[in-house]
Amino acid sequence: MKKIIVLIFMLTCLNNSYAAKVYNADVVVVGAGGSGNAAAVQAAQLGAKVIVLEKQAAAGGNANFCEGIFGADSKFQRSQNLPNVSKEDLFNKIMDFNHYKGDPLLVSAFVNQSADTIEWLQSLGVKIDGVFLEADSRTYTWHRFNGLCRAMTETLIKSYPKYGIQLMLETEAKDVIMKDGKAVGVKAFNVEDGDIVINAKAVIIGTGGFVSNAEMLKKYADFKGPITAIGAKNRTGDGIRMALAAGAKPEGLGTVQYHSPSPRFAGFAGIERRKTGFGFNQPVLWVNSFGKRFVNEYEVRNFSIAGNAAVRQKNGLVIKLLDSAVIDQYEKEGLDFVGGVNPRVPFTNLLRDIEADVQAGNVVKANTIEDLAKQLNKKFGTEIDPKILQATVDQTNHAYDKNFDDLFFKPRKVLHSFRTPPYYAIATYPAALGTVGGIRVDENCQAVDNDFHPIPGLFVVGADAGGMYGDTYDIIVAGETIGFAVNSGRLAAKHAVATYVK
Amino acid sequence: MKKIILMIVSLIILAFFLTAYAEDKQAGKITGKHKEAGLSCSDCHKEKTPSARPSQKVCRDCHGDMTDTKSKVYKDIAGHEVTFNPHYTHTGSMRCTLCHKMHSTSELYCNTGCHHKFQVKVP
């Protein structure tokens, strides 16, 4: 009798496992963002049958938001006769920045392939306007897409049918299927089919990091408070979790791509709606909870560096200040710092928007430094001694008068006095564009285990891979996030097809 | 022993029925043109008492993949004009019912899923 019970139980189990729909591919790509799209198209071009899984209802991920891509010694850089952009220059620059906390083999593979990748994208129909300095960064590496990254993403996704790539939206990957130490597929959940299984000869994971996962941020990020995520939604670290479960070694999980601290009330939509956010995100005067300057404010143009400086402060709280003279100057001449591709034009109606945010309780307004300190302490919980804030303001004015900032050596062109009331102040908090570390990979973007041996069939790319950066995203070499995404996707695809498909 | 087996068998059968009817409560009214055309629940859901969202294959069986639609100029609330074809975008071929709702008001997924605010009436 027991046998019959066991039999019934087994039949029930069988019934469940039969419910999972099975797909077969040569390569399964997890995540249809910048890295996954590149990996899919590259693998398919090399003859592989590719299935792409995307958890979101729409493809593109964070690659819908960027603007330009890194290149070293590209034909654009040559024709524009740009200095300091040879492969040697840029390899050294990246390794100097990460002081060998990154993987030189991976960085070399990235730098060496980058110019070819730009031509590869062009061959697919992606248009590039030329090479620009991204937001006053220091190196001409930023190849701006015509129509920005969204257009690049669109071109790649629209080429899917041509290459026979199957894109499955609203399909959340759950686990890498491991068999005899090899990655042989992915278990996933599709909105229409429920549990599905994709059998494949290689698995490429590119799910875009974990900036939307508060629990993982708390565990791995150096800043332990809340971090506002800017960009694509639902980057919850699925790929990193799956790869770790498959036995991959972690690397660089703490590398958060911090952004200049942002007001909590606004978010990006709010900044678009009103000019307050951009208006305050300027190199005028930033102080911490104690009323002291802590950074050369012009680092605002290097967002990851400004972000690092901010998260060292108590509660990550940064007060950004403007006086009425600088608001007037911005309205007439334009901002000191315009992000991304925005032109420097008169920033009209800034005062109107700031006053609206004073009314809404988002901005503090005061006629004296003492009152400003008191209001900030009351509203945002700062501990500013009015005398210390006065000393900070005096130092700012002294630097302006002498045309030299002897504290943090802020460039002369962005020195401002702080003498014209009313004064305005805003509270800003840590924000991040993403996380850019996760799994240790080799120069083919193949995941390695804790014994440093590559895991057969398992590749991790884009923001899920570690080894490109040290502890900080190297903003001084612009276009690297999408650059590494696309290049790592291609590196993984080439190696996956050559090793496991052919 | 026979009783135990009988009990297990009936429990399994009960479990199947329970899952089948679990989502039945959410069944809503059909709105818009499908209602006018006199379609019933089972025309799309393919079961008398709907237990789950129908497959988008059902939509595509009648309407096709909408590959012959053209790009149009759309305005967002900031006044920007953007030319695109909502059935052929940068996002891949999305599920029909993300925008076209059968039991509530249709809305553009671009507006709800991201940061755009295009002014467009979705049928």
XYZ file of C-alpha atoms in Angstrom:
625
model
C 0.000 0.000 0.000
C 2.812 2.382 0.840
C 4.125 1.788 -2.647
C 0.899 3.096 -4.110
C 1.075 6.231 -1.978
C 4.664 6.815 -3.094
C 3.583 6.246 -6.686
C 0.798 8.801 -6.445
C 3.216 11.276 -4.849
C 5.743 10.741 -7.644
C 3.078 11.138 -10.305
C 2.070 14.466 -8.755
C 5.694 15.637 -8.834
C 6.095 14.503 -12.425
C 2.983 16.354 -13.359
C 4.486 19.561 -11.965
C 7.812 19.181 -13.704
C 6.070 18.470 -16.991
C 4.308 21.812 -16.574
C 7.524 23.731 -17.265
C 7.738 24.617 -20.941
C 11.147 23.828 -22.396
C 13.067 25.944 -24.899
C 16.384 25.069 -26.483
C 19.101 27.498 -27.549
C 22.826 27.630 -28.062
C 23.180 30.730 -25.917
C 20.717 32.095 -23.383
C 21.201 35.738 -22.401
C 19.722 36.984 -19.143
C 18.834 40.670 -19.377
C 18.107 42.719 -22.509
C 20.096 45.798 -21.479
C 23.276 47.244 -22.951
C 25.407 44.168 -22.312
C 22.773 41.528 -23.055
C 21.729 43.075 -26.363
C 25.326 43.258 -27.571
C 26.000 39.690 -26.442
C 22.868 38.412 -28.177
C 23.558 40.077 -31.523
C 27.244 39.160 -31.481
C 26.530 35.511 -30.628
C 23.835 35.271 -33.292
C 26.131 36.822 -35.888
C 28.598 34.056 -35.118
C 25.912 31.487 -35.852
C 24.400 30.732 -32.456
C 20.697 30.321 -31.757
C 20.020 32.900 -29.056
C 17.191 33.415 -26.566
C 17.142 36.628 -24.507
C 15.210 36.830 -21.233
C 14.102 40.200 -19.871
C 12.279 40.592 -16.584
C 10.804 43.984 -17.442
C 7.866 44.504 -19.788
C 10.120 46.575 -22.038
C 13.651 45.845 -23.212
C 16.678 48.115 -23.013
C 17.301 48.349 -19.289
C 19.626 51.111 -18.222
C 20.916 51.371 -21.808
C 17.782 53.403 -22.514
C 19.274 56.231 -20.459
C 22.910 56.793 -21.379
C 24.283 59.023 -24.099
C 27.710 58.115 -25.397
C 30.154 55.227 -25.503
C 33.845 54.874 -24.650
C 36.342 54.345 -27.449
C 40.141 54.263 -27.607
C 41.946 55.172 -30.828
C 38.751 55.073 -32.879
C 38.484 56.475 -36.379
C 36.390 59.323 -34.940
C 39.119 60.248 -32.470
C 41.694 60.086 -35.272
C 39.705 62.230 -37.664
C 39.065 64.797 -34.919
C 42.796 64.715 -34.090
C 42.175 64.270 -30.363
C 45.045 64.054 -27.861
C 45.701 61.438 -25.158
C 43.263 58.831 -26.449
C 45.608 56.099 -27.651
C 45.036 52.612 -26.301
C 48.209 52.998 -24.254
C 47.075 56.340 -22.777
C 43.672 55.041 -21.812
C 44.782 51.684 -20.466
C 47.245 53.479 -18.204
C 44.677 56.071 -17.208
C 42.130 53.436 -16.194
C 44.680 51.337 -14.308
C 46.085 54.436 -12.578
C 42.601 55.381 -11.477
C 41.817 51.938 -10.054
C 45.421 51.444 -8.862
C 45.286 47.816 -9.952
C 42.163 47.063 -7.971
C 40.794 46.288 -11.418
C 41.834 43.381 -13.613
C 44.475 44.486 -16.172
C 43.625 41.600 -18.526
C 39.963 42.582 -18.570
C 40.738 46.310 -18.915
C 43.155 45.545 -21.759
C 40.570 43.401 -23.566
C 38.049 46.222 -23.125
C 40.353 49.001 -24.332
C 41.678 46.974 -27.262
C 38.229 46.010 -28.539
C 36.555 49.393 -27.968
C 37.314 51.026 -31.344
C 36.238 47.881 -33.166
C 33.021 47.886 -31.147
C 32.182 51.384 -32.367
C 32.591 50.243 -35.970
C 30.606 47.093 -35.171
C 27.734 49.229 -33.858
C 27.913 51.363 -37.004
C 27.740 48.230 -39.138
C 24.440 47.430 -37.401
C 23.091 50.848 -38.298
C 23.894 52.769 -35.109
C 24.782 56.409 -35.820
C 27.453 58.352 -33.958
C 27.673 62.156 -33.909
C 31.333 62.373 -32.975
C 33.533 62.540 -29.890
C 32.712 65.009 -27.122
C 33.848 65.913 -23.641
C 31.120 64.610 -21.374
C 30.118 67.354 -18.962
C 33.602 68.861 -18.800
C 35.269 65.529 -17.992
C 38.931 65.310 -18.833
C 39.337 62.905 -21.739
C 37.859 62.735 -25.221
C 36.545 59.182 -25.081
C 32.833 59.869 -25.290
C 31.368 58.874 -28.681
C 27.912 60.327 -28.585
C 25.132 58.346 -30.221
C 22.796 60.132 -32.583
C 19.528 59.852 -30.656
C 21.551 58.881 -27.548
C 21.775 55.347 -26.173
C 18.077 54.770 -26.613
C 18.591 54.855 -30.376
C 21.483 52.385 -30.099
C 19.330 50.035 -28.027
C 16.488 50.376 -30.495
C 18.734 49.537 -33.455
C 20.041 46.400 -31.747
C 16.616 45.193 -30.649
C 15.126 45.794 -34.082
C 17.888 43.637 -35.581
C 16.753 40.662 -33.472
C 14.381 39.161 -36.083
C 17.088 39.384 -38.730
C 19.393 37.256 -36.581
C 16.665 34.900 -35.375
C 17.054 36.049 -31.783
C 14.054 35.296 -29.593
C 13.323 38.033 -27.040
C 11.132 36.962 -24.120
C 9.845 39.950 -22.189
C 8.343 39.728 -18.693
C 10.472 36.656 -18.136
C 12.360 36.576 -14.865
C 15.369 34.278 -14.697
C 15.499 32.340 -11.438
C 18.451 29.954 -11.510
C 21.355 28.868 -13.631
C 20.989 25.153 -14.331
C 24.264 23.479 -13.414
C 25.152 19.976 -14.549
C 28.493 18.355 -13.752
C 29.918 21.786 -12.923
C 28.781 23.296 -16.210
C 26.156 25.939 -16.852
C 23.644 24.296 -19.196
C 20.627 26.575 -19.073
C 18.370 28.817 -17.053
C 15.158 28.304 -15.112
C 12.812 31.230 -15.483
C 9.277 32.434 -14.957
C 7.357 33.828 -17.910
C 4.250 35.927 -17.417
C 2.228 33.768 -19.812
C 3.813 30.329 -19.637
C 4.707 30.288 -15.950
C 7.792 28.245 -15.114
C 9.986 27.658 -18.135
C 13.334 26.027 -18.782
C 15.836 27.192 -21.386
C 18.469 24.615 -22.186
C 21.624 26.147 -23.644
C 25.279 25.482 -24.204
C 26.272 28.778 -22.628
C 24.637 31.272 -20.258
C 25.442 34.999 -20.418
C 24.234 37.018 -17.435
C 23.798 40.790 -17.705
C 21.056 41.982 -15.378
C 22.445 45.423 -14.590
C 23.549 45.245 -10.958
C 21.551 45.733 -7.781
C 20.978 49.439 -7.220
C 17.223 48.848 -6.707
C 17.835 46.195 -4.044
C 17.934 47.960 -0.664
C 18.950 44.791 1.153
C 21.983 44.149 -1.076
C 22.974 47.823 -0.960
C 22.915 47.723 2.812
C 25.041 44.587 2.793
C 27.659 45.653 0.246
C 27.718 49.457 -0.159
C 29.949 51.585 2.038
C 27.055 53.944 2.722
C 24.504 52.184 4.909
C 21.588 54.587 4.689
C 19.048 54.871 1.891
C 20.465 55.453 -1.605
C 18.222 56.912 -4.296
C 18.455 54.942 -7.557
C 18.544 56.960 -10.778
C 17.769 55.207 -14.078
C 16.084 51.928 -15.005
C 13.780 50.332 -12.465
C 14.032 46.914 -10.839
C 17.774 46.348 -11.022
C 17.552 43.897 -8.167
C 20.768 41.909 -8.552
C 19.107 38.778 -9.972
C 22.094 37.885 -12.132
C 24.598 38.318 -9.313
C 22.483 36.164 -7.008
C 22.176 33.467 -9.688
C 25.895 33.468 -10.467
C 26.847 33.327 -6.790
C 24.486 30.385 -6.337
C 26.160 28.693 -9.300
C 29.479 28.908 -7.482
C 30.965 32.095 -8.954
C 33.401 34.215 -6.984
C 32.298 37.723 -6.048
C 34.343 40.791 -6.958
C 33.720 44.495 -6.490
C 30.261 44.142 -4.962
C 30.807 47.352 -3.034
C 31.432 49.501 -6.116
C 28.424 51.772 -6.193
C 28.277 54.250 -9.051
C 27.382 57.170 -6.819
C 25.891 60.279 -8.324
C 26.113 63.817 -7.024
C 23.846 63.849 -3.943
C 20.263 64.570 -4.902
C 17.262 66.127 -3.208
C 14.859 63.421 -2.051
C 11.742 65.373 -2.875
C 12.512 65.662 -6.555
C 13.872 62.559 -8.186
C 14.684 62.918 -11.837
C 11.109 63.688 -12.821
C 11.033 66.462 -10.251
C 14.231 67.938 -11.582
C 12.695 68.007 -15.038
C 9.563 69.585 -13.688
C 11.388 72.350 -11.833
C 14.810 73.826 -12.253
C 15.581 73.671 -8.543
C 17.518 70.396 -8.661
C 19.943 71.358 -11.429
C 20.108 74.914 -10.119
C 21.466 73.758 -6.767
C 23.704 71.029 -8.222
C 26.379 73.614 -8.980
C 29.923 74.291 -7.761
C 28.945 77.171 -5.459
C 29.001 76.124 -1.819
C 28.351 72.689 -0.336
C 28.537 72.044 3.387
C 28.045 69.009 5.603
C 25.970 68.562 8.751
C 28.470 70.729 10.662
C 28.514 73.638 8.246
C 31.955 72.836 6.811
C 33.021 72.484 3.193
C 34.264 68.982 2.426
C 34.964 68.952 -1.312
C 36.079 71.071 -4.230
C 32.525 71.655 -5.395
C 33.618 71.549 -9.030
C 33.904 67.770 -8.640
C 30.166 67.910 -9.348
C 31.200 67.289 -12.952
C 32.753 63.989 -11.865
C 29.610 62.554 -10.387
C 31.075 59.390 -8.875
C 33.737 61.434 -7.093
C 31.224 63.999 -5.826
C 29.149 61.052 -4.634
C 32.093 59.487 -2.806
C 32.782 62.782 -1.037
C 29.130 63.025 -0.034
C 28.686 59.527 1.382
C 31.590 60.121 3.781
C 29.546 62.835 5.503
C 27.243 62.269 8.454
C 24.000 60.661 7.227
C 25.278 61.329 3.691
C 23.656 64.720 4.155
C 24.943 67.556 1.987
C 23.540 71.077 2.137
C 23.906 72.953 -1.153
C 23.673 76.722 -0.968
C 23.053 79.555 -3.409
C 22.951 83.285 -2.859
C 20.796 85.667 -4.866
C 23.723 86.990 -6.931
C 24.623 83.580 -8.317
C 20.979 82.768 -9.070
C 20.817 85.993 -11.013
C 24.037 85.108 -12.852
C 22.717 81.639 -13.764
C 19.488 83.129 -15.064
C 21.424 85.530 -17.297
C 24.474 83.523 -18.382
C 23.652 79.886 -17.742
C 24.874 77.369 -15.181
C 28.524 76.679 -14.369
C 27.927 72.962 -14.831
C 25.532 71.578 -17.399
C 25.217 67.809 -17.272
C 25.507 65.456 -20.215
C 24.644 66.839 -23.603
C 22.781 69.939 -22.463
C 23.939 73.239 -23.961
C 24.954 76.141 -21.714
C 22.074 78.554 -22.125
C 20.539 81.177 -19.816
C 18.861 79.218 -17.028
C 15.742 81.339 -16.927
C 13.074 81.094 -14.248
C 15.443 79.495 -11.760
C 14.420 81.930 -9.011
C 10.748 81.345 -9.770
C 11.185 77.577 -9.375
C 13.297 77.914 -6.240
C 10.683 80.195 -4.681
C 8.029 77.622 -5.566
C 10.075 75.024 -3.718
C 10.468 77.411 -0.763
C 6.666 77.538 -0.654
C 6.516 73.743 -0.950
C 8.885 73.424 2.004
C 11.722 71.876 -0.007
C 14.107 74.828 0.084
C 15.204 76.954 3.049
C 15.362 80.724 2.568
C 17.035 83.177 4.962
C 18.368 86.718 5.054
C 21.230 86.094 7.457
C 23.758 83.277 7.809
C 22.687 82.818 11.419
C 19.034 82.381 10.489
C 20.032 80.034 7.654
C 21.915 77.798 10.124
C 19.007 77.793 12.557
C 16.459 76.926 9.891
C 18.618 74.133 8.483
C 19.141 72.635 11.946
C 15.428 72.692 12.605
C 14.335 71.354 9.233
C 17.026 68.847 8.269
C 18.536 67.889 11.628
C 21.939 69.385 10.883
C 24.180 70.533 13.766
C 25.461 73.720 12.224
C 27.053 76.226 14.578
C 26.225 79.587 12.967
C 29.777 80.764 13.671
C 31.245 77.833 11.770
C 28.917 78.419 8.820
C 29.920 82.093 8.912
C 33.594 81.065 8.817
C 32.866 78.788 5.828
C 31.114 81.631 4.025
C 34.010 83.974 4.887
C 36.477 81.481 3.399
C 34.363 81.274 0.225
C 34.286 85.065 -0.074
C 37.997 85.330 0.660
C 38.742 82.790 -2.093
C 36.572 84.768 -4.505
C 38.251 88.075 -3.588
C 41.767 86.619 -3.864
C 40.758 84.562 -6.918
C 42.240 81.539 -5.181
C 40.629 78.799 -3.089
C 43.416 77.813 -0.715
C 41.263 75.157 0.993
C 40.226 72.843 -1.868
C 41.657 74.684 -4.882
C 38.402 75.038 -6.746
C 39.101 76.338 -10.264
C 39.024 80.123 -10.636
C 36.353 80.061 -13.316
C 33.780 78.755 -10.833
C 34.633 80.800 -7.747
C 31.635 82.745 -6.437
C 31.071 85.172 -3.622
C 28.332 84.427 -1.102
C 27.229 87.862 0.041
C 23.859 88.661 -1.495
C 20.778 87.750 0.546
C 18.326 86.158 0.523
C 20.259 82.926 0.772
C 18.786 79.599 -0.309
C 19.708 76.061 0.778
C 18.615 72.576 -0.098
C 19.256 69.212 1.587
C 20.625 66.472 -0.639
C 21.276 62.785 0.018
C 23.202 59.891 -1.549
C 22.066 58.805 -4.998
C 23.463 56.278 -7.443
C 23.206 55.542 -11.134
C 23.892 51.880 -10.524
C 26.271 49.349 -9.070
C 29.232 48.300 -11.200
C 30.675 45.197 -9.590
C 29.527 41.736 -8.698
C 31.127 38.618 -10.100
C 34.781 37.953 -10.758
C 35.348 37.232 -14.435
C 38.381 36.538 -16.615
C 39.327 38.488 -19.743
C 36.627 36.614 -21.703
C 34.022 37.688 -19.150
C 33.698 34.089 -18.068
C 32.808 33.763 -14.392
C 35.453 32.139 -12.190
C 34.827 30.006 -9.116
C 36.361 30.532 -5.692
C 39.321 28.481 -6.875
C 39.885 31.005 -9.728
C 38.952 28.452 -12.399
C 36.505 29.527 -15.125
C 33.060 27.974 -14.708
C 32.283 26.176 -17.990
C 29.473 27.864 -19.892
C 28.896 30.723 -17.454
C 29.556 34.339 -18.461
C 28.805 37.534 -16.560
C 28.803 40.910 -18.298
C 28.070 44.602 -17.853
C 27.216 45.926 -14.418
C 27.030 42.394 -12.966
C 30.757 41.838 -13.627
C 33.554 43.016 -11.360
C 37.125 43.835 -12.294
C 36.649 46.884 -14.482
C 36.813 49.396 -11.649
C 38.398 49.505 -8.264
C 36.231 50.970 -5.556
C 35.005 53.862 -7.708
C 33.548 54.296 -11.178
C 36.220 56.147 -13.186
C 34.179 59.031 -14.475
C 37.325 60.710 -15.815
C 37.106 58.303 -18.777
C 33.626 59.029 -20.060
C 31.265 56.491 -21.609
C 32.658 53.544 -19.719
C 29.495 52.035 -18.249
C 27.814 51.480 -21.597
C 31.249 50.918 -23.147
C 31.987 48.073 -20.789
C 28.448 46.734 -21.170
C 28.642 46.459 -24.954
C 32.278 45.328 -25.032
C 31.899 42.753 -22.269
C 28.797 41.413 -24.012
C 30.757 40.971 -27.221
C 33.765 39.427 -25.466
C 31.529 36.902 -23.704
C 29.566 36.087 -26.850
C 32.678 35.499 -28.952
C 34.226 33.204 -26.375
C 30.969 31.418 -25.582
C 30.298 30.583 -29.221
C 33.902 29.609 -29.974
C 34.222 27.392 -26.903
C 30.797 25.931 -26.194
C 28.694 26.200 -29.341
C 30.931 25.364 -32.261
C -5.057 2.027 3.858
C -7.597 2.403 1.106
C -9.079 5.316 3.010
C -5.737 7.066 3.126
C -5.252 6.654 -0.602
C -8.759 7.909 -1.249
C -8.076 10.903 0.969
C -4.817 11.743 -0.813
C -6.424 11.388 -4.228
C -9.322 13.623 -3.272
C -6.952 16.173 -1.739
C -4.967 16.324 -4.964
C -8.136 16.784 -7.003
C -9.317 19.475 -4.587
C -5.963 21.285 -4.882
C -6.258 21.395 -8.668
C -9.725 22.894 -8.447
C -8.674 25.424 -5.803
C -5.830 26.774 -7.964
C -8.120 26.899 -10.970
C -10.653 29.079 -9.190
C -8.306 31.131 -7.022
C -8.185 34.163 -9.304
C -11.806 33.989 -10.347
C -12.823 36.792 -7.995
C -11.029 39.475 -10.008
C -13.099 38.990 -13.150
C -14.171 42.437 -14.318
C -16.410 43.972 -16.945
C -15.248 44.064 -20.527
C -15.006 47.677 -21.664
C -14.727 49.330 -25.056
C -14.985 47.823 -28.485
C -14.744 44.193 -27.429
C -17.896 44.690 -25.428
C -19.642 46.334 -28.396
C -18.586 43.417 -30.576
C -20.330 41.136 -28.125
C -17.307 39.129 -27.093
C -17.617 37.026 -23.984
C -15.069 36.079 -21.352
C -14.364 32.700 -22.858
C -13.626 34.171 -26.312
C -10.340 35.448 -24.981
C -9.747 33.463 -21.818
C -10.562 30.168 -23.540
C -12.221 28.835 -20.410
C -15.729 29.289 -19.058
C -14.637 30.685 -15.746
C -11.451 32.652 -16.352
C -8.679 31.694 -13.958
C -5.835 33.696 -15.423
C -4.860 36.391 -17.889
C -5.297 35.135 -21.454
C -2.256 34.701 -23.638
C -1.462 37.622 -25.935
C -1.528 35.090 -28.755
C -5.299 35.503 -28.489
C -4.987 39.224 -29.293
C -2.579 38.552 -32.129
C -4.757 35.813 -33.624
C -7.381 38.459 -34.494
C -5.388 41.677 -34.745
C -2.098 40.378 -36.127
C 1.234 41.720 -34.928
C 0.392 45.303 -35.980
C 3.538 45.395 -38.085
C 1.878 47.536 -40.766
C 1.305 50.559 -38.509
C 3.150 53.798 -39.205
C 5.129 56.296 -37.132
C 3.326 59.379 -35.954
C 4.315 62.589 -34.206
C 3.501 62.526 -30.499
C 3.693 65.486 -28.156
C 4.695 65.182 -24.529
C 3.483 67.561 -21.838
C 6.702 69.572 -22.032
C 5.833 70.293 -25.675
C 8.574 68.091 -27.178
C 7.593 66.400 -30.394
C 8.738 62.823 -30.783
C 8.125 60.661 -33.825
C 7.606 56.995 -33.142
C 5.454 53.989 -33.862
C 3.991 52.666 -30.605
C 3.809 49.191 -32.116
C 7.467 49.210 -33.159
C 9.580 50.869 -30.485
C 12.944 50.591 -28.805
C 11.509 48.265 -26.196
C 10.917 45.079 -28.183
C 7.533 43.569 -28.964
C 5.607 44.122 -25.768
C 2.531 42.398 -24.393
C -0.584 43.960 -25.974
C -2.481 44.364 -22.713
C 0.256 46.499 -21.151
C -1.397 49.381 -23.010
C -4.706 48.028 -24.313
C -6.736 47.084 -21.237
C -9.868 44.999 -21.508
C -11.254 45.565 -18.022
C -10.097 49.122 -17.309
C -9.017 52.295 -19.093
C -6.242 51.803 -21.630
C -3.062 53.819 -21.163
C 0.299 54.161 -22.871
C 2.898 52.001 -21.121
C 5.557 54.572 -22.085
C 3.795 56.975 -19.737
C 3.185 54.577 -16.877
C 6.339 52.458 -17.109
C 8.880 55.210 -17.610
C 9.228 58.967 -17.416
C 7.496 60.113 -20.581
C 4.190 61.882 -20.650
C 3.010 61.540 -24.224
C -0.439 62.850 -24.956
C -2.143 60.022 -26.767
C -5.464 58.224 -26.524
C -4.999 54.467 -26.409
C -7.879 52.423 -27.839
